[in-house]
Amino acid sequence: MRKESNQQETAGDTGQEITTDGGSGTGGDEAGEAADPVENGNFTVPDDIQPGIYYDIPNEAYHAGPGVSKSQLDDIADTPAIYLWRKNAPVDTEKTKSLDTGTAFHCRVLEPEEFSKRFIIAPEFNRRTSAGKEEEKTFLEECARTGRTVLTAEEGRKIELMYQSVMALPLGQWLVESAGYAESSVYWEDPETGILCRCRPDKIIPEFHWIMDVKTTADIQRFRTAYYDYRYHVQDAFYSDGYRAQFGEIPTFVFLVASTTAECGRYPVEIFMMGEDAKLAGQREYRRNLQTLAECLNNDEWPAIKTLSLPRWAKENANA
């Protein structure tokens, strides 16, 4: 697997692209690199993957591979044992097959050339006739064979309207159309703990050192405060430090947020960036989480018990 090395030899400087099929990008290969970990079409991220930025790691391989991510730090912040549980607990794949509008919208915005390969809008079938039922069955079987996710006409229409709403916002259009890399994988070693960290920015624009993260929400106004519960300020700090470890620059990190709920017939779109206080709080929090993880790894102790305290509205508190 070919990679790009830290800081000075960057995509922003060389335009290097990495492929897993033996093809070449616009930059040169790095000497002494391991062979592609691809066997029978299955990509596996090696445990000894080196710090750098990789543009060709499939999403499933990234999530199954080494390194601690922001979502795993969320588990550490909850209870350290949850970190292990999520790595080892079985997944009911039948429960993960349902369409996530956010996933389809994400693909439409970031990887438009992949959208038609991954999704298909179902035509209308006359289920009142045997012929119509047979046509639908054949259609669904073909979609299952090709691995494409089926969208209803209404779902497809909504996703396209949301996408066009993004493009109607000048900065939104610039973020979408600017040259960059979607779904690249960044790996770096935390200097204080020695832990391998990783992140997968929705899009990086190396020329200007921007990171864009795409979010969907049912209530765009609530996002202004709900971001804290989802620890998006931690994501900003964690990704930004990872970007700096690779590119040697502090990026401009923005959240492009699209509403899944129409207001007066339009799907609102807004772009947010964290204030300095939120960025610093996010950095302190992820550093605390990394330190906790390091202690758990060193001691092989993973606290699992949570304490239940009386809620604020409990009558006992009122009488205290």
Short mmCIF file of C-alpha atoms in Angstrom, two decimals:
data_model
loop_
_atom_site.label_atom_id
_atom_site.label_comp_id
_atom_site.label_asym_id
_atom_site.label_seq_id
_atom_site.Cartn_x
_atom_site.Cartn_y
_atom_site.Cartn_z
CA MET A 1 0.00 0.00 0.00
CA ARG A 2 1.41 3.33 -0.98
CA LYS A 3 1.04 6.30 1.31
CA GLU A 4 2.04 9.89 1.66
CA SER A 5 4.52 10.90 4.33
CA ASN A 6 4.24 13.60 6.94
CA GLN A 7 4.11 17.36 6.57
CA GLN A 8 6.36 18.52 3.74
CA GLU A 9 5.53 15.75 1.26
CA THR A 10 1.81 16.41 1.19
CA ALA A 11 -1.08 16.27 -1.21
CA GLY A 12 -1.22 20.03 -1.10
CA ASP A 13 2.43 20.21 -2.18
CA THR A 14 2.77 17.29 -4.60
CA GLY A 15 -0.74 16.38 -5.66
CA GLN A 16 0.15 12.75 -4.93
CA GLU A 17 -2.69 10.26 -5.14
CA ILE A 18 -2.61 6.75 -3.78
CA THR A 19 -4.36 3.78 -5.33
CA THR A 20 -4.74 0.15 -4.32
CA ASP A 21 -4.96 -1.31 -7.79
CA GLY A 22 -1.37 -0.65 -8.75
CA GLY A 23 -2.31 2.45 -10.69
CA SER A 24 -0.36 5.65 -10.28
CA GLY A 25 -1.34 9.10 -9.20
CA THR A 26 0.45 12.30 -10.09
CA GLY A 27 3.20 11.88 -7.49
CA GLY A 28 5.98 9.34 -7.03
CA ASP A 29 6.08 6.22 -4.89
CA GLU A 30 7.74 6.13 -1.51
CA ALA A 31 10.64 3.71 -1.20
CA GLY A 32 10.44 0.62 0.99
CA GLU A 33 6.65 0.49 1.17
CA ALA A 34 4.76 -2.71 1.86
CA ALA A 35 2.68 -4.46 -0.75
CA ASP A 36 -0.98 -3.65 -1.00
CA PRO A 37 -2.90 -5.58 1.70
CA VAL A 38 -5.52 -6.63 -0.83
CA GLU A 39 -6.39 -10.26 -1.14
CA ASN A 40 -9.26 -11.55 -3.25
CA GLY A 41 -10.69 -8.05 -3.36
CA ASN A 42 -10.75 -7.69 0.43
CA PHE A 43 -8.80 -4.73 1.75
CA THR A 44 -7.26 -4.93 5.22
CA VAL A 45 -5.46 -2.08 6.93
CA PRO A 46 -2.23 -3.52 8.43
CA ASP A 47 -1.73 -3.21 12.17
CA ASP A 48 1.63 -1.54 11.57
CA ILE A 49 0.28 1.12 9.21
CA GLN A 50 2.60 4.12 9.19
CA PRO A 51 1.53 7.69 9.98
CA GLY A 52 0.47 9.53 6.85
CA ILE A 53 -2.51 10.27 4.68
CA TYR A 54 -4.08 7.54 2.55
CA TYR A 55 -6.63 8.28 -0.17
CA ASP A 56 -7.73 4.76 -1.10
CA ILE A 57 -8.75 2.90 2.06
CA PRO A 58 -12.35 1.62 1.85
CA ASN A 59 -14.68 2.80 4.58
CA GLU A 60 -15.27 -0.67 6.02
CA ALA A 61 -11.54 -1.41 6.15
CA TYR A 62 -10.82 1.91 7.84
CA HIS A 63 -13.35 1.29 10.60
CA ALA A 64 -12.14 -2.27 11.14
CA GLY A 65 -8.48 -1.26 11.20
CA PRO A 66 -6.02 0.00 13.82
CA GLY A 67 -5.84 3.40 15.46
CA VAL A 68 -8.19 5.24 17.77
CA SER A 69 -10.85 7.45 16.22
CA LYS A 70 -12.96 10.28 17.57
CA SER A 71 -16.00 8.02 17.90
CA GLN A 72 -13.92 5.60 19.96
CA LEU A 73 -12.83 8.46 22.19
CA ASP A 74 -16.54 9.15 22.66
CA ASP A 75 -16.83 5.62 24.04
CA ILE A 76 -13.86 6.20 26.35
CA ALA A 77 -15.52 9.39 27.61
CA ASP A 78 -18.67 7.38 28.33
CA THR A 79 -17.09 4.34 30.00
CA PRO A 80 -13.77 2.77 28.98
CA ALA A 81 -15.26 -0.73 28.84
CA ILE A 82 -17.67 0.47 26.14
CA TYR A 83 -14.64 1.00 23.92
CA LEU A 84 -13.85 -2.73 24.12
CA TRP A 85 -17.49 -3.75 23.90
CA ARG A 86 -18.06 -1.90 20.64
CA LYS A 87 -14.96 -3.48 19.11
CA ASN A 88 -16.09 -7.00 20.03
CA ALA A 89 -19.90 -7.01 20.15
CA PRO A 90 -21.64 -8.73 17.20
CA VAL A 91 -23.53 -6.55 14.74
CA ASP A 92 -27.05 -7.40 13.61
CA THR A 93 -26.59 -6.60 9.93
CA GLU A 94 -30.34 -6.80 9.33
CA LYS A 95 -30.72 -3.74 11.54
CA THR A 96 -28.12 -1.78 9.61
CA LYS A 97 -29.59 -2.23 6.12
CA SER A 98 -32.25 0.46 6.38
CA LEU A 99 -31.57 3.62 4.44
CA ASP A 100 -29.93 6.46 6.26
CA THR A 101 -30.83 9.65 4.43
CA GLY A 102 -27.70 11.23 5.84
CA THR A 103 -25.54 8.55 4.20
CA ALA A 104 -27.16 9.03 0.79
CA PHE A 105 -26.93 12.82 1.07
CA HIS A 106 -23.33 12.53 2.21
CA CYS A 107 -22.51 10.55 -0.93
CA ARG A 108 -24.42 12.96 -3.19
CA VAL A 109 -22.42 15.92 -1.87
CA LEU A 110 -18.96 14.40 -1.49
CA GLU A 111 -18.83 11.63 -4.08
CA PRO A 112 -21.34 12.48 -6.83
CA GLU A 113 -19.62 10.13 -9.27
CA GLU A 114 -20.26 7.27 -6.81
CA PHE A 115 -23.89 8.12 -6.10
CA SER A 116 -25.36 6.27 -9.10
CA LYS A 117 -23.14 3.27 -8.34
CA ARG A 118 -24.31 2.99 -4.74
CA PHE A 119 -27.91 4.19 -4.97
CA ILE A 120 -30.78 3.79 -7.40
CA ILE A 121 -34.21 5.40 -7.45
CA ALA A 122 -36.94 2.80 -7.79
CA PRO A 123 -39.51 3.26 -10.55
CA GLU A 124 -43.21 2.96 -9.84
CA PHE A 125 -44.50 -0.62 -9.86
CA ASN A 126 -48.13 -1.64 -10.15
CA ARG A 127 -48.34 -3.98 -7.20
CA ARG A 128 -51.98 -4.73 -8.01
CA THR A 129 -50.93 -6.89 -10.95
CA SER A 130 -48.85 -10.04 -11.12
CA ALA A 131 -46.68 -8.47 -13.80
CA GLY A 132 -46.00 -5.44 -11.61
CA LYS A 133 -45.07 -7.59 -8.64
CA GLU A 134 -42.76 -9.67 -10.81
CA GLU A 135 -41.10 -6.53 -12.21
CA GLU A 136 -40.50 -5.24 -8.68
CA LYS A 137 -39.06 -8.57 -7.58
CA THR A 138 -36.68 -8.65 -10.54
CA PHE A 139 -35.65 -5.06 -9.89
CA LEU A 140 -34.90 -5.67 -6.21
CA GLU A 141 -32.97 -8.86 -6.98
CA GLU A 142 -30.82 -6.97 -9.47
CA CYS A 143 -30.17 -4.21 -6.92
CA ALA A 144 -29.19 -6.80 -4.32
CA ARG A 145 -26.85 -8.45 -6.82
CA THR A 146 -25.10 -5.17 -7.64
CA GLY A 147 -25.11 -3.97 -4.03
CA ARG A 148 -26.98 -0.76 -4.75
CA THR A 149 -29.27 0.76 -2.14
CA VAL A 150 -32.80 1.43 -3.33
CA LEU A 151 -34.30 4.88 -2.84
CA THR A 152 -37.95 5.63 -3.26
CA ALA A 153 -38.85 8.40 -5.66
CA GLU A 154 -39.64 10.64 -2.68
CA GLU A 155 -36.31 9.90 -0.99
CA GLY A 156 -34.42 10.60 -4.19
CA ARG A 157 -36.29 13.85 -4.75
CA LYS A 158 -35.61 15.01 -1.20
CA ILE A 159 -31.90 14.24 -1.37
CA GLU A 160 -31.59 16.12 -4.65
CA LEU A 161 -33.42 19.15 -3.22
CA MET A 162 -31.10 19.13 -0.20
CA TYR A 163 -28.09 18.95 -2.51
CA GLN A 164 -29.34 21.83 -4.65
CA SER A 165 -29.91 23.82 -1.44
CA VAL A 166 -26.23 23.37 -0.61
CA MET A 167 -25.26 24.54 -4.09
CA ALA A 168 -27.49 27.61 -3.73
CA LEU A 169 -25.26 28.83 -0.90
CA PRO A 170 -22.09 30.38 -2.43
CA LEU A 171 -19.70 29.02 0.19
CA GLY A 172 -21.46 25.67 0.05
CA GLN A 173 -20.92 25.51 -3.70
CA TRP A 174 -17.26 26.46 -3.25
CA LEU A 175 -16.74 23.72 -0.68
CA VAL A 176 -18.35 21.10 -2.90
CA GLU A 177 -16.63 22.13 -6.14
CA SER A 178 -13.14 22.94 -4.82
CA ALA A 179 -10.44 20.42 -5.66
CA GLY A 180 -9.80 18.15 -2.73
CA TYR A 181 -10.05 14.65 -1.35
CA ALA A 182 -13.18 13.01 0.03
CA GLU A 183 -12.96 10.24 2.62
CA SER A 184 -9.18 10.22 2.95
CA SER A 185 -7.72 8.51 6.01
CA VAL A 186 -5.18 10.29 8.21
CA TYR A 187 -2.99 8.41 10.72
CA TRP A 188 -0.64 9.97 13.25
CA GLU A 189 1.03 9.05 16.52
CA ASP A 190 0.03 11.07 19.55
CA PRO A 191 3.31 12.47 20.93
CA GLU A 192 2.26 12.29 24.58
CA THR A 193 0.80 8.78 24.76
CA GLY A 194 2.31 7.10 21.70
CA ILE A 195 -1.17 5.95 20.67
CA LEU A 196 -1.89 5.65 16.95
CA CYS A 197 -4.71 8.05 16.11
CA ARG A 198 -6.80 8.24 12.97
CA CYS A 199 -9.48 10.37 11.39
CA ARG A 200 -11.42 10.31 8.13
CA PRO A 201 -12.38 13.86 7.11
CA ASP A 202 -15.37 14.15 4.82
CA LYS A 203 -13.33 16.42 2.57
CA ILE A 204 -9.98 18.13 2.75
CA ILE A 205 -9.02 21.01 0.47
CA PRO A 206 -5.21 20.98 0.79
CA GLU A 207 -4.58 24.05 -1.35
CA PHE A 208 -6.33 26.25 1.21
CA HIS A 209 -5.99 23.92 4.25
CA TRP A 210 -9.72 23.50 4.79
CA ILE A 211 -11.61 20.57 6.25
CA MET A 212 -15.34 20.20 5.57
CA ASP A 213 -17.57 17.90 7.59
CA VAL A 214 -21.11 17.28 6.32
CA LYS A 215 -23.92 16.90 8.83
CA THR A 216 -27.67 16.49 8.52
CA THR A 217 -30.15 17.48 11.20
CA ALA A 218 -33.90 17.61 11.64
CA ASP A 219 -33.60 20.98 13.41
CA ILE A 220 -30.86 23.23 12.12
CA GLN A 221 -31.41 25.83 14.85
CA ARG A 222 -30.90 23.23 17.56
CA PHE A 223 -27.54 22.33 16.02
CA ARG A 224 -26.13 25.52 17.54
CA THR A 225 -26.24 23.89 20.97
CA ALA A 226 -26.68 20.17 20.19
CA TYR A 227 -23.15 20.04 18.74
CA TYR A 228 -21.86 19.93 22.32
CA ASP A 229 -23.78 16.75 23.15
CA TYR A 230 -22.39 15.09 20.01
CA ARG A 231 -18.89 16.35 20.91
CA TYR A 232 -18.40 17.95 17.52
CA HIS A 233 -16.01 20.42 19.17
CA VAL A 234 -13.90 17.39 20.09
CA GLN A 235 -14.06 16.23 16.47
CA ASP A 236 -12.86 19.64 15.29
CA ALA A 237 -9.86 19.62 17.65
CA PHE A 238 -8.95 15.98 17.05
CA TYR A 239 -9.16 16.21 13.25
CA SER A 240 -7.35 19.55 13.20
CA ASP A 241 -4.43 18.19 15.21
CA GLY A 242 -4.28 15.14 12.95
CA TYR A 243 -4.25 17.38 9.89
CA ARG A 244 -1.48 19.49 11.39
CA ALA A 245 0.57 16.36 12.12
CA GLN A 246 0.38 15.47 8.45
CA PHE A 247 0.37 18.82 6.64
CA GLY A 248 2.17 21.05 9.15
CA GLU A 249 -0.69 23.56 9.06
CA ILE A 250 -3.69 24.31 11.28
CA PRO A 251 -6.74 23.88 9.05
CA THR A 252 -9.93 25.88 8.81
CA PHE A 253 -12.55 23.37 9.95
CA VAL A 254 -16.18 23.95 8.95
CA PHE A 255 -19.40 22.02 9.40
CA LEU A 256 -21.76 22.12 6.42
CA VAL A 257 -25.14 21.41 7.99
CA ALA A 258 -28.23 20.58 5.94
CA SER A 259 -31.70 20.25 7.38
CA THR A 260 -33.78 17.19 6.56
CA THR A 261 -36.87 19.23 7.45
CA ALA A 262 -38.21 21.76 4.98
CA GLU A 263 -39.04 25.27 6.17
CA CYS A 264 -41.42 27.20 3.93
CA GLY A 265 -40.70 24.68 1.19
CA ARG A 266 -36.90 24.93 1.36
CA TYR A 267 -34.30 22.77 3.10
CA PRO A 268 -32.11 25.15 5.14
CA VAL A 269 -28.33 24.93 4.86
CA GLU A 270 -25.85 26.66 7.17
CA ILE A 271 -22.10 26.56 7.63
CA PHE A 272 -20.58 26.70 11.12
CA MET A 273 -17.12 26.87 12.61
CA MET A 274 -16.15 26.49 16.25
CA GLY A 275 -15.18 29.49 18.33
CA GLU A 276 -11.78 29.46 19.96
CA ASP A 277 -13.27 28.54 23.34
CA ALA A 278 -15.00 25.49 21.85
CA LYS A 279 -11.83 24.43 20.02
CA LEU A 280 -9.74 24.62 23.20
CA ALA A 281 -12.38 22.75 25.19
CA GLY A 282 -12.47 20.06 22.51
CA GLN A 283 -8.71 19.70 22.58
CA ARG A 284 -8.61 19.40 26.37
CA GLU A 285 -11.35 16.78 26.24
CA TYR A 286 -9.79 14.55 23.61
CA ARG A 287 -6.42 14.77 25.36
CA ARG A 288 -8.10 13.66 28.58
CA ASN A 289 -9.73 10.76 26.71
CA LEU A 290 -6.42 9.69 25.16
CA GLN A 291 -4.75 9.73 28.56
CA THR A 292 -7.54 7.56 29.98
CA LEU A 293 -7.15 5.12 27.10
CA ALA A 294 -3.38 4.98 27.63
CA GLU A 295 -3.87 4.16 31.32
CA CYS A 296 -6.40 1.44 30.48
CA LEU A 297 -4.04 -0.11 27.94
CA ASN A 298 -1.06 0.02 30.30
CA ASN A 299 -2.93 -1.45 33.27
CA ASP A 300 -5.32 -3.67 31.31
CA GLU A 301 -8.15 -2.33 33.46
CA TRP A 302 -11.35 -1.13 31.83
CA PRO A 303 -13.86 0.49 34.19
CA ALA A 304 -17.39 -0.58 33.29
CA ILE A 305 -19.71 0.49 36.10
CA LYS A 306 -21.66 3.72 35.88
CA THR A 307 -23.09 5.49 38.91
CA LEU A 308 -26.77 6.41 38.94
CA SER A 309 -27.50 9.63 40.82
CA LEU A 310 -30.86 11.15 41.63
CA PRO A 311 -32.17 13.32 38.78
CA ARG A 312 -32.52 17.04 39.42
CA TRP A 313 -36.30 16.76 39.59
CA ALA A 314 -36.35 13.95 42.19
CA LYS A 315 -38.52 14.79 45.19
CA GLU A 316 -35.68 13.85 47.53
CA ASN A 317 -33.62 16.71 46.08
CA ALA A 318 -36.52 19.09 46.58
CA ASN A 319 -36.70 18.17 50.27
CA ALA A 320 -32.96 18.31 50.86
#
